[in-house]
Structure formats: C-alpha cells, structure tokens
PDB file of C-alpha atoms in Angstrom:
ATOM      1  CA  UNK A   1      10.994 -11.247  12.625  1.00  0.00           C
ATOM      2  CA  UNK A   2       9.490 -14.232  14.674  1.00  0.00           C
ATOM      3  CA  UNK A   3       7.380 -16.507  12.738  1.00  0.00           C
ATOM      4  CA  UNK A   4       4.128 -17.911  13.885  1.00  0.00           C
ATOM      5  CA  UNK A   5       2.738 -20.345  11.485  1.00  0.00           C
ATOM      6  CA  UNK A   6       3.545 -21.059   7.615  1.00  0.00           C
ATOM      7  CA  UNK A   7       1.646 -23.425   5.156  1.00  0.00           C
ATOM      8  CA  UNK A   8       1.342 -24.017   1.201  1.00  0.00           C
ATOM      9  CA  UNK A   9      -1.127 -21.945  -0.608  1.00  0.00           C
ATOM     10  CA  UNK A  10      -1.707 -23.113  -4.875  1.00  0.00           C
ATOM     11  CA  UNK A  11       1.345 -23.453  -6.994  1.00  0.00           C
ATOM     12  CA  UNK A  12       3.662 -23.808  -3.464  1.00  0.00           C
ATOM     13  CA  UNK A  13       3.858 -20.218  -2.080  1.00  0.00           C
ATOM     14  CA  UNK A  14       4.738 -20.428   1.214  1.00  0.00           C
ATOM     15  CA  UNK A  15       2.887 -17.616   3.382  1.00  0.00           C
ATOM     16  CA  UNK A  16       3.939 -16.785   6.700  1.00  0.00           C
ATOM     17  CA  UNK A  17       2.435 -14.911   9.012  1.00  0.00           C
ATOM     18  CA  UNK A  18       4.657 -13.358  11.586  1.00  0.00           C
ATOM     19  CA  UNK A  19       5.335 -10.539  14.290  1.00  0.00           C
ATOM     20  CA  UNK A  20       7.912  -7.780  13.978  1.00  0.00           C
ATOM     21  CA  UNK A  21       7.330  -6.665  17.846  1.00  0.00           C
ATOM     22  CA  UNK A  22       3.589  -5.534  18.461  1.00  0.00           C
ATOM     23  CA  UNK A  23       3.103  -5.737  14.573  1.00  0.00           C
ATOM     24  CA  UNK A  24       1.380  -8.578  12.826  1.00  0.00           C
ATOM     25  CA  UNK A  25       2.269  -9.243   9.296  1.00  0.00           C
ATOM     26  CA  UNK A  26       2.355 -11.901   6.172  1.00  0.00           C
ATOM     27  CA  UNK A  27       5.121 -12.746   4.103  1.00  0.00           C
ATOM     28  CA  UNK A  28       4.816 -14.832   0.373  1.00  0.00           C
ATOM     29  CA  UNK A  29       7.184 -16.213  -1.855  1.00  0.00           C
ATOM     30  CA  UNK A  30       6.725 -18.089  -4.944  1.00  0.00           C
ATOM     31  CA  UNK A  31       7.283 -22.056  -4.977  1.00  0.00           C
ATOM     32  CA  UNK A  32      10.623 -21.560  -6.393  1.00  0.00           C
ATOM     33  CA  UNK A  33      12.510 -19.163  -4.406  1.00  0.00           C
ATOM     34  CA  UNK A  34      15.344 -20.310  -2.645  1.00  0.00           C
ATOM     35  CA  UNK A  35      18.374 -18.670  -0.677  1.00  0.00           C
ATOM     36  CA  UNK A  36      20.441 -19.571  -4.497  1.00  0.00           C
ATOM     37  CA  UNK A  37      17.849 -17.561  -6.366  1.00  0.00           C
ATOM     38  CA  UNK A  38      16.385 -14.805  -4.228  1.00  0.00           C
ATOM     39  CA  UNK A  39      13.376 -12.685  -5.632  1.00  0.00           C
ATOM     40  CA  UNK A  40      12.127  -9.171  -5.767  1.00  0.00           C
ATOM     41  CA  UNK A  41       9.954  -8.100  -3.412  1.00  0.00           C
ATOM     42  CA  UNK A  42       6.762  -6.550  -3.390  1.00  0.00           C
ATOM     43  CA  UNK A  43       5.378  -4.512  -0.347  1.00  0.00           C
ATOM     44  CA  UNK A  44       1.227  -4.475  -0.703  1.00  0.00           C
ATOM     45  CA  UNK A  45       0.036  -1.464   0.836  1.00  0.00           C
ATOM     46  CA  UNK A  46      -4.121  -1.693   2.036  1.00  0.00           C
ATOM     47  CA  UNK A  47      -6.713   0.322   4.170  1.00  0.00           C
ATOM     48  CA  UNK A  48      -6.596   0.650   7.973  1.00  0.00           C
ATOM     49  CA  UNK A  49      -9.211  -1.831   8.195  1.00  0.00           C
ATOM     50  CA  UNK A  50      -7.343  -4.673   9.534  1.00  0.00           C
ATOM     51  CA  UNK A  51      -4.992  -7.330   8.078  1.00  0.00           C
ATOM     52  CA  UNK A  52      -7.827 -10.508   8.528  1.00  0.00           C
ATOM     53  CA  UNK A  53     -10.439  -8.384   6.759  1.00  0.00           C
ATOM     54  CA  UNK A  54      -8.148  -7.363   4.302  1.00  0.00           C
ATOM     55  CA  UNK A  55      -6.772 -10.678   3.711  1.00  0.00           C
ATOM     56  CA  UNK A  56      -9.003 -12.085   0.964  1.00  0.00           C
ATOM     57  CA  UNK A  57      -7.762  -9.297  -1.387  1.00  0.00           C
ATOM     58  CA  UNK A  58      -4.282  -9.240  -0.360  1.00  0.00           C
ATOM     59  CA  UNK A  59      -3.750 -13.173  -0.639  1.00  0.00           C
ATOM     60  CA  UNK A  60      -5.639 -12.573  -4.023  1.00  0.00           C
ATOM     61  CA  UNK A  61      -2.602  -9.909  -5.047  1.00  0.00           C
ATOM     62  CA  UNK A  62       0.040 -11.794  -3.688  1.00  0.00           C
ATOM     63  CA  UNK A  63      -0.569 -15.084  -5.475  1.00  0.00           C
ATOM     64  CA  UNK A  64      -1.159 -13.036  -8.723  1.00  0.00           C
ATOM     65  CA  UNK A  65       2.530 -11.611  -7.642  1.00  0.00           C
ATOM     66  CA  UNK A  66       3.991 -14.921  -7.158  1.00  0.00           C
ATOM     67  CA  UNK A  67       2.966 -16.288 -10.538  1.00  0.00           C
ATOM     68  CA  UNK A  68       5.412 -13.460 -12.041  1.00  0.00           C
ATOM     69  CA  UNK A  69       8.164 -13.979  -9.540  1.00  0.00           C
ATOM     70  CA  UNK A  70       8.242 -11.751  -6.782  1.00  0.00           C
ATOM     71  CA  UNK A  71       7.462 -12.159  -2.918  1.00  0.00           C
ATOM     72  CA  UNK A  72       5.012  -9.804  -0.934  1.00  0.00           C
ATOM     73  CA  UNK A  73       4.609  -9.164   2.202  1.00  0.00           C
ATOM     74  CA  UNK A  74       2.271  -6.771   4.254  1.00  0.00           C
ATOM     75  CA  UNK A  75       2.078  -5.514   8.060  1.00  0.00           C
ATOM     76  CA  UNK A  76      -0.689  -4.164  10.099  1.00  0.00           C
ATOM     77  CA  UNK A  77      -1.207  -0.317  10.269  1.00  0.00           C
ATOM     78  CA  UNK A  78      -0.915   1.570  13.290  1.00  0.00           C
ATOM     79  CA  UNK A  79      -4.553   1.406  15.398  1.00  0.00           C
ATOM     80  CA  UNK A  80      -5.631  -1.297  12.974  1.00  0.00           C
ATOM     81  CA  UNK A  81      -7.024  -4.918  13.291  1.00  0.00           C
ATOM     82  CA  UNK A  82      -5.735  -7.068  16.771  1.00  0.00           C
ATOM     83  CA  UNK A  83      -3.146  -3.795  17.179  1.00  0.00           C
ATOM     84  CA  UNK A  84      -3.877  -1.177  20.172  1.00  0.00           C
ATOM     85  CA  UNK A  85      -6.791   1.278  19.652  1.00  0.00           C
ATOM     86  CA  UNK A  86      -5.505   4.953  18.510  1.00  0.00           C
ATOM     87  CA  UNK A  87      -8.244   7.199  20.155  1.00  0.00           C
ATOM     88  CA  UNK A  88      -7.062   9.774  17.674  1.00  0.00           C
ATOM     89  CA  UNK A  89      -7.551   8.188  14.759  1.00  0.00           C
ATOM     90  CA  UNK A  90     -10.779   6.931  15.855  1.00  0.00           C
ATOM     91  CA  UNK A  91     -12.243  10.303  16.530  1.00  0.00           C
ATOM     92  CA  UNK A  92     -10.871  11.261  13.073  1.00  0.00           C
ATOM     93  CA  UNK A  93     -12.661   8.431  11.437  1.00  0.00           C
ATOM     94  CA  UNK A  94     -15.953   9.286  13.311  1.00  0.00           C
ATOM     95  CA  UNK A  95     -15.903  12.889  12.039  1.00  0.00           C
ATOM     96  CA  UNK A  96     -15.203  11.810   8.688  1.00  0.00           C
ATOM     97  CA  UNK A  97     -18.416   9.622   8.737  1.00  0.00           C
ATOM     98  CA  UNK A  98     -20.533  12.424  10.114  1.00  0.00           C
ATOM     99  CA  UNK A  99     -19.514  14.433   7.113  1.00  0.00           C
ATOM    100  CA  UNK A 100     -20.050  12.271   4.893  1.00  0.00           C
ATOM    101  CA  UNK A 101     -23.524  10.687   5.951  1.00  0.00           C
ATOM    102  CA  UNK A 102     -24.800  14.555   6.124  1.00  0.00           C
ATOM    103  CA  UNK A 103     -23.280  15.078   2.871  1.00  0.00           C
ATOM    104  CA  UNK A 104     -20.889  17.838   4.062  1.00  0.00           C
ATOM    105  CA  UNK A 105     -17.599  18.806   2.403  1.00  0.00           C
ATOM    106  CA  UNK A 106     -14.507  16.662   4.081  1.00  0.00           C
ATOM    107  CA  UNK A 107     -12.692  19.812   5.406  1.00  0.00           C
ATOM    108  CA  UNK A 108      -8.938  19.628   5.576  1.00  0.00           C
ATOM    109  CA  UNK A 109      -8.807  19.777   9.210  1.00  0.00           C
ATOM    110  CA  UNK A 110     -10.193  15.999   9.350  1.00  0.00           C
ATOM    111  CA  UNK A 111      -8.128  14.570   6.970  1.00  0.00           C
ATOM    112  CA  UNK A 112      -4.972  16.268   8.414  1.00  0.00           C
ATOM    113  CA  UNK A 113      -6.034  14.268  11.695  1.00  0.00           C
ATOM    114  CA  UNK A 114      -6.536  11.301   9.723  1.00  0.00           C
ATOM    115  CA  UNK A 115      -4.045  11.049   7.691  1.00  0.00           C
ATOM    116  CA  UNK A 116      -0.579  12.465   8.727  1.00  0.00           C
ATOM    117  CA  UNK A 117      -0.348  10.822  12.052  1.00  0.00           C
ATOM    118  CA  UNK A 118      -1.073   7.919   9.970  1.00  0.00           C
ATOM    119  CA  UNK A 119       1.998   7.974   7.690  1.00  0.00           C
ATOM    120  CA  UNK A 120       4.052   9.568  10.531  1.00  0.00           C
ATOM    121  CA  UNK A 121       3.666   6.118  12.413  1.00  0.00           C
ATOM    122  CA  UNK A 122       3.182   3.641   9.570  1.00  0.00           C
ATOM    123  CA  UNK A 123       6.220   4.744   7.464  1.00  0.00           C
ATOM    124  CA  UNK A 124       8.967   3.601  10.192  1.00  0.00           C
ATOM    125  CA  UNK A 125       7.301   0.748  10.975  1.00  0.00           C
ATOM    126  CA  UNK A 126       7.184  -0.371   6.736  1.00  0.00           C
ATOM    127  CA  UNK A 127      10.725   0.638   7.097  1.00  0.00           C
ATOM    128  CA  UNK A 128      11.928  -1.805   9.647  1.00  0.00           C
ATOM    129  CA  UNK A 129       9.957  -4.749   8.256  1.00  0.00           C
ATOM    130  CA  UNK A 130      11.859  -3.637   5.011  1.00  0.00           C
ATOM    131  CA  UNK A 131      14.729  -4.318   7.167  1.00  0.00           C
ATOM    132  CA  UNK A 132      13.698  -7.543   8.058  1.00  0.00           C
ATOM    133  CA  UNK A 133      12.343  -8.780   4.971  1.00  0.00           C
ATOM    134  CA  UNK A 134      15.546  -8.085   3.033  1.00  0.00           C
ATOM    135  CA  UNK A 135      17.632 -10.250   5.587  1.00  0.00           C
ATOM    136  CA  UNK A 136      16.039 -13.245   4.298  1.00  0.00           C
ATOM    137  CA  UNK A 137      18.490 -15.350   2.085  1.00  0.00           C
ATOM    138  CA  UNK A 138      15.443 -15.655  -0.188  1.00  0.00           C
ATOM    139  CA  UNK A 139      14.269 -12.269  -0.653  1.00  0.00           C
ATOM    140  CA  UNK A 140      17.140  -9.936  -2.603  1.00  0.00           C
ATOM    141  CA  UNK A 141      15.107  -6.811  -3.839  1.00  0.00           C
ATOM    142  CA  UNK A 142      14.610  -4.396  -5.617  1.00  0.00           C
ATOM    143  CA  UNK A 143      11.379  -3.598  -3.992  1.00  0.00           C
ATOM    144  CA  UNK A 144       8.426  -2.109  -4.741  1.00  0.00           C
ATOM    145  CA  UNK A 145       5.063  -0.461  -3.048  1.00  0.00           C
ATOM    146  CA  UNK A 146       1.854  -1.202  -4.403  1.00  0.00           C
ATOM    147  CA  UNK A 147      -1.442   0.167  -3.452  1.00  0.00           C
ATOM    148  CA  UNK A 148      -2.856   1.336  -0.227  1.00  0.00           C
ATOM    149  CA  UNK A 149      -3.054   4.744   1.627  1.00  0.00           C
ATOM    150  CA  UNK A 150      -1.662   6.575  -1.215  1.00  0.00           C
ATOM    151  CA  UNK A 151       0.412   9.069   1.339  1.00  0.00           C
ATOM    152  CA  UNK A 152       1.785   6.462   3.066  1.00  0.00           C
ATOM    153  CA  UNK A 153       3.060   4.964  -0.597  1.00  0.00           C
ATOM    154  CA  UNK A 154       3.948   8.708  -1.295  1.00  0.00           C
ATOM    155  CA  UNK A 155       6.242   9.222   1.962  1.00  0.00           C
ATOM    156  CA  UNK A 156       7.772   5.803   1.335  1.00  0.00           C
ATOM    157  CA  UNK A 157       8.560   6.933  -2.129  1.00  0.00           C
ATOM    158  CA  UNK A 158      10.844  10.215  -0.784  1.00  0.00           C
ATOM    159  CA  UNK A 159      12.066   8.801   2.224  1.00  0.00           C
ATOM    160  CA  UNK A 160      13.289   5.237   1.640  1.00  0.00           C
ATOM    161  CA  UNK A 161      15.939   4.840  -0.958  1.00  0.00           C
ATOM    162  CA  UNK A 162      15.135   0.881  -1.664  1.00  0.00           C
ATOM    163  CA  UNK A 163      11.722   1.364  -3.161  1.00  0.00           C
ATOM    164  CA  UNK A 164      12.987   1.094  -6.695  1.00  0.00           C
ATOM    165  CA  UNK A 165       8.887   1.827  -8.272  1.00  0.00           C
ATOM    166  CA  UNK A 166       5.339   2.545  -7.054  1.00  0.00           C
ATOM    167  CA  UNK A 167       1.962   1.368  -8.140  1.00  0.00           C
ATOM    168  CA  UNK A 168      -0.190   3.755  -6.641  1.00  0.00           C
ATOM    169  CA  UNK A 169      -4.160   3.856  -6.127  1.00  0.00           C
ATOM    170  CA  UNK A 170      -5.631   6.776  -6.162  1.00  0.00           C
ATOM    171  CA  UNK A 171      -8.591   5.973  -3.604  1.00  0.00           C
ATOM    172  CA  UNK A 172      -8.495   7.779  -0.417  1.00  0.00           C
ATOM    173  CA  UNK A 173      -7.822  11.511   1.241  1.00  0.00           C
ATOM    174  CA  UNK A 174      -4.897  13.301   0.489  1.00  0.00           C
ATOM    175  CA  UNK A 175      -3.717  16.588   2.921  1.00  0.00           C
ATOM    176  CA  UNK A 176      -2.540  18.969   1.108  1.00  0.00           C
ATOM    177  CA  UNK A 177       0.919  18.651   2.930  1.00  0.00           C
ATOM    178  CA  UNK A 178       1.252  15.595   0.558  1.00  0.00           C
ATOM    179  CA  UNK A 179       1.132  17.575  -2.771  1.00  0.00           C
ATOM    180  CA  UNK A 180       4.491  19.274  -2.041  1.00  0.00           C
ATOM    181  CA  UNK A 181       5.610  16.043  -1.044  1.00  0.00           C
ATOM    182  CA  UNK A 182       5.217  14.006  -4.199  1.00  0.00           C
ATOM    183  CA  UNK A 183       6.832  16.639  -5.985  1.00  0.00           C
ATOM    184  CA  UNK A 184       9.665  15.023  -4.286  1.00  0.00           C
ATOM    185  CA  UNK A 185       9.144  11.583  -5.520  1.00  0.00           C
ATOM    186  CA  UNK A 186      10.988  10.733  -8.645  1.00  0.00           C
ATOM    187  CA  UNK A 187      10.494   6.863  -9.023  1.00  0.00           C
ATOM    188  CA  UNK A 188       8.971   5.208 -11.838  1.00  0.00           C
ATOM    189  CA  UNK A 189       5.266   5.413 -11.195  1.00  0.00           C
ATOM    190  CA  UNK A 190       2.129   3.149 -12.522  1.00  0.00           C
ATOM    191  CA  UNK A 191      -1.467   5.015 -10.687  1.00  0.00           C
ATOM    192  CA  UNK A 192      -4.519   3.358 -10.922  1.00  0.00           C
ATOM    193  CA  UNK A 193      -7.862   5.601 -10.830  1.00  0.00           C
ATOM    194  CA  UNK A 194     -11.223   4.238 -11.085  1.00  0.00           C
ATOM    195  CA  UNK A 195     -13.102   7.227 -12.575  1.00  0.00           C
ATOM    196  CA  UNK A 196     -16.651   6.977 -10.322  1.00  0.00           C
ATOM    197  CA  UNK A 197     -14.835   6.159  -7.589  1.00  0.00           C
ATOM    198  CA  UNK A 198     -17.707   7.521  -5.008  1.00  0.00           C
ATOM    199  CA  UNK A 199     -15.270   8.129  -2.131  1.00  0.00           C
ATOM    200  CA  UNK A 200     -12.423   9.845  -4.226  1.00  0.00           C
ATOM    201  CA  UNK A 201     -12.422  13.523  -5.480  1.00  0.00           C
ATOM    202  CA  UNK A 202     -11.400  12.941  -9.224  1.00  0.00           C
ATOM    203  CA  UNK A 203      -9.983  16.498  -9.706  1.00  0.00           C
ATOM    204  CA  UNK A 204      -8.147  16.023  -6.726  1.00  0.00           C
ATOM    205  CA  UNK A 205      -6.490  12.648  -8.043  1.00  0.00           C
ATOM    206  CA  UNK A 206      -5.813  13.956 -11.325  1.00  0.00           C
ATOM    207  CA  UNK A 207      -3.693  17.182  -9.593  1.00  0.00           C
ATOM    208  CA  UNK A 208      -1.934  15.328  -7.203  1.00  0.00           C
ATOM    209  CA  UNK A 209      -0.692  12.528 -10.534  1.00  0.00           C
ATOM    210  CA  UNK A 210       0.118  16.360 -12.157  1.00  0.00           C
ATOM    211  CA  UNK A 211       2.311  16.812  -9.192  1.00  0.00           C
ATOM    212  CA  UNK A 212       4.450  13.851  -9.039  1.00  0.00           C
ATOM    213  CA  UNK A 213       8.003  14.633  -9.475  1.00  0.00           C
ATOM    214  CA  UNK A 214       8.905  11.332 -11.296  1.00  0.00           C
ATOM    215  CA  UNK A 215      10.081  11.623 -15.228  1.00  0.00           C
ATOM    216  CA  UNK A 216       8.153   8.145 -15.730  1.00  0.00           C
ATOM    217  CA  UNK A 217       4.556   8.310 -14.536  1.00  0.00           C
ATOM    218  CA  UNK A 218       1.467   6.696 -15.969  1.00  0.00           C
ATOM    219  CA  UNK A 219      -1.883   7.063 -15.147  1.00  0.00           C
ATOM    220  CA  UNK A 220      -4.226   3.984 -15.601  1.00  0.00           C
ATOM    221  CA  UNK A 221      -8.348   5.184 -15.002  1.00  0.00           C
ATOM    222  CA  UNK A 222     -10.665   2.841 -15.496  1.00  0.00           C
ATOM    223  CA  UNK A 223     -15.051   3.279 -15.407  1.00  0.00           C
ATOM    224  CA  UNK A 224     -16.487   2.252 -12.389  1.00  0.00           C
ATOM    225  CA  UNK A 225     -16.691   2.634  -8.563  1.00  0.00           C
ATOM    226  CA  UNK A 226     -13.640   1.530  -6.076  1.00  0.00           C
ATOM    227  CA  UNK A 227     -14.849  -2.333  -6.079  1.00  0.00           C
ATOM    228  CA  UNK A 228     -15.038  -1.948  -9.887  1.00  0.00           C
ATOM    229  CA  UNK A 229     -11.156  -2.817 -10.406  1.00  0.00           C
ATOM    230  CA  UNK A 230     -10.829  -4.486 -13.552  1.00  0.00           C
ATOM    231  CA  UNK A 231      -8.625  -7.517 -13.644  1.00  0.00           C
ATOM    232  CA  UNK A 232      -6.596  -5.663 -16.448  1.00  0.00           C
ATOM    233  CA  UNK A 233      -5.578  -3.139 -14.225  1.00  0.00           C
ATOM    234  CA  UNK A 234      -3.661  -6.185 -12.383  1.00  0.00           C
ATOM    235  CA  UNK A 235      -2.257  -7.558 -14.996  1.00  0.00           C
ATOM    236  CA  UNK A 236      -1.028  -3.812 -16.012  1.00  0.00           C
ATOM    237  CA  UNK A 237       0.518  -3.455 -12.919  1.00  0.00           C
ATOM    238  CA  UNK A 238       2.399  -6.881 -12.851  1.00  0.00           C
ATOM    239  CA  UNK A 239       3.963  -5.652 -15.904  1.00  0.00           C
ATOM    240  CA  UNK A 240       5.152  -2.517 -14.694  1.00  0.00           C
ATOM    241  CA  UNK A 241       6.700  -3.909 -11.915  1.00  0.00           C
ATOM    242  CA  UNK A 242       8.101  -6.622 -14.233  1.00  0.00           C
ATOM    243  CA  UNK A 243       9.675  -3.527 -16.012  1.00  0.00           C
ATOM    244  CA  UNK A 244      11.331  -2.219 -13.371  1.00  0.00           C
ATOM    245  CA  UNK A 245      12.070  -4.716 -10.725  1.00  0.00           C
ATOM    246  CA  UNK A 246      14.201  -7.179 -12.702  1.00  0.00           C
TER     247      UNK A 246
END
C-alpha cells in the first residue's frame, strides 16, 4: 500500500489516500489509534460512480465511524472514477438508461452484464486491500462491510472469512444468481431499505432479506426515496457494528 498524501480531518482522524497498484483508495482512523491500541475496521462499500464524487458521503460515514472507534477505508471499483474505462460495463450502463428513460422493465440480461462482472472483479481487489489494511500496526479487526453494491457486500459475505458483520443497503440491481448466494451468508446482518426508493424494486428487496442465510438479520425500512436516509438509520448502524465488532 503506497501512500500519497495524509492530513487531519475534525477530532484528529488521519485520512490517507493511497494506491494498492492501479487502485486508488482512502484509509481513516480515529485520533486515538495507535500501533498499542489497534481498532476495528470498517470497509464502506459505494456506487461505481467514482471515489471523488463519492467522497462527500463517504468522509461523512467515516468520521461518524471514527467517533465510535473504528477505522474505514474504501477503494475504487473496477471501470470507476481516474481507473481504466470497462467498455462492458459501459454498454451495460447505457442499456440500463435506455430502459429506464422509456420506462421499460430492467430485464435480467442487463443486470447480469452489469452486475456480475462487477463483483467478479471488485471482490479480489476488496480482498487484497483487506490484506493490506490489516498489516497496519494500527488497524487489528474484526471487520466489517457497510453499504454499497449490495452483491458485492453479498459475495464478500460468503467468500471472505474476516468480515465478522454486514450493514447492507438495499438500493441497487440484484441477478438472480445472487439469491442462491446469500443463502450462503450467515453473518450477523443490519439492511437498510428506504421504502420509495424510486430505483429499487421493493418486493425484490424484501425476498432477497427473506433469503439471507444468517440466524441474526434485521431489516431497517425507512419512508422516503434513496437520498431520503434518515440520520437514525446511521446511528442504527453504528450500533450494530458496535455489537458485533468489539
């Protein structure tokens, strides 16, 4: 992990923003971690619409994180931001707007091609900067995933035996490859649904929460759109991960 700048944000987290290879990403720890005290760690999960547009929100999640102890960190997605264009995943996006701006049905075909070769790339990559992350002196797990591309958060969940819980968002397309997947995940789960979320299929949220695997599993909806995120539903999820992280 090579580090390319890192400053003081309120209450002395440290950020730093830093390159695992091609991949940009940002690490934050609270003011008082130190290689004697090392912290849990937090992995934020957000759209493919690249880290600096993102970063408002995320810097907003991991202060809020900080306050209650635990680092974050986050990397660019595959085809996202400053990274290399994926042609594929372009095309995908494009016929997913054409759908939706003529009101069509988003057939499974498109969000296959958007979404698998998605988590097929992004997974490995969240993987090694796990690596990374957990050489640090200051950083000493358990970890968790919160938010994002649900299937990413979903594959993460089955595959990588160090994410201890998941705070999932139920806010974008889901193949239905995924479904027999999270009846595979057994972690402690906290998902967050905003109930007129215009660019989520409700039903479709509520049956893939019915098929998680996991014995503890809470569902958190909330009125409103996908902006409409009550702060609440933050402070819920800090003390779920509270729960199970220390």
């Amino acid at each position: 992990m090579h580090v390319i700048s890192e400053r003081r944000l309120d209450d002395g987290v440290l950020e730093r923003e830093f390159t695992l290879g091609e991949i940009p990403g940002y690490l934050w720890t609270p003011g008082s971690a130190s290689p004697s005290a090392p912290v849990p760690l937090i992995l934020l999960g957000h759209p493919p619409l690249g880290l600096r547009r993102m970063y408002p929100r995320l810097v907003a999640r991991a202060l809020h994180s900080a306050a209650e102890g635990f680092a974050t960190a986050t990397i660019e997605l595959p085809g996202s931001g400053d990274r290399p264009r994926w042609p594929a995943a372009d095309r995908a996006r494009s016929d997913l707007r054409r759908a939706m701006e003529a009101g069509e049905p988003v057939s499974d075909e498109i969000i296959d091609a958007l979404i698998l070769p998605l988590v097929e790339k992004a997974v490995p990559e969240w993987q090694t900067a796990l690596d990374a992350l957990l050489s640090l002196p200051e950083i000493g797990g358990p970890v968790g995933y919160s938010g994002g591309v649900i299937s990413i958060g979903i594959r993460l969940a089955v595959v990588e035996p160090r994410i201890a819980a998941a705070g999932l968002f139920a806010g974008s397309l889901v193949p239905r490859a995924m479904y027999e997947e999270a009846r595979r995940v057994t972690v402690p789960l906290h998902v967050l649904l905003q109930w007129d979320d215009e660019g989520n299929d409700r039903q479709a949220a509520l049956d893939l929460f019915d098929a998680f695997g996991s014995k503890e599993k809470s569902l958190h909806a909330n009125m409103g759109g996908h902006t409409g995120v009550p702060q609440s539903a933050g402070d819920s999820a800090a003390q779920f991960f509270t729960r199970h992280l220390r």
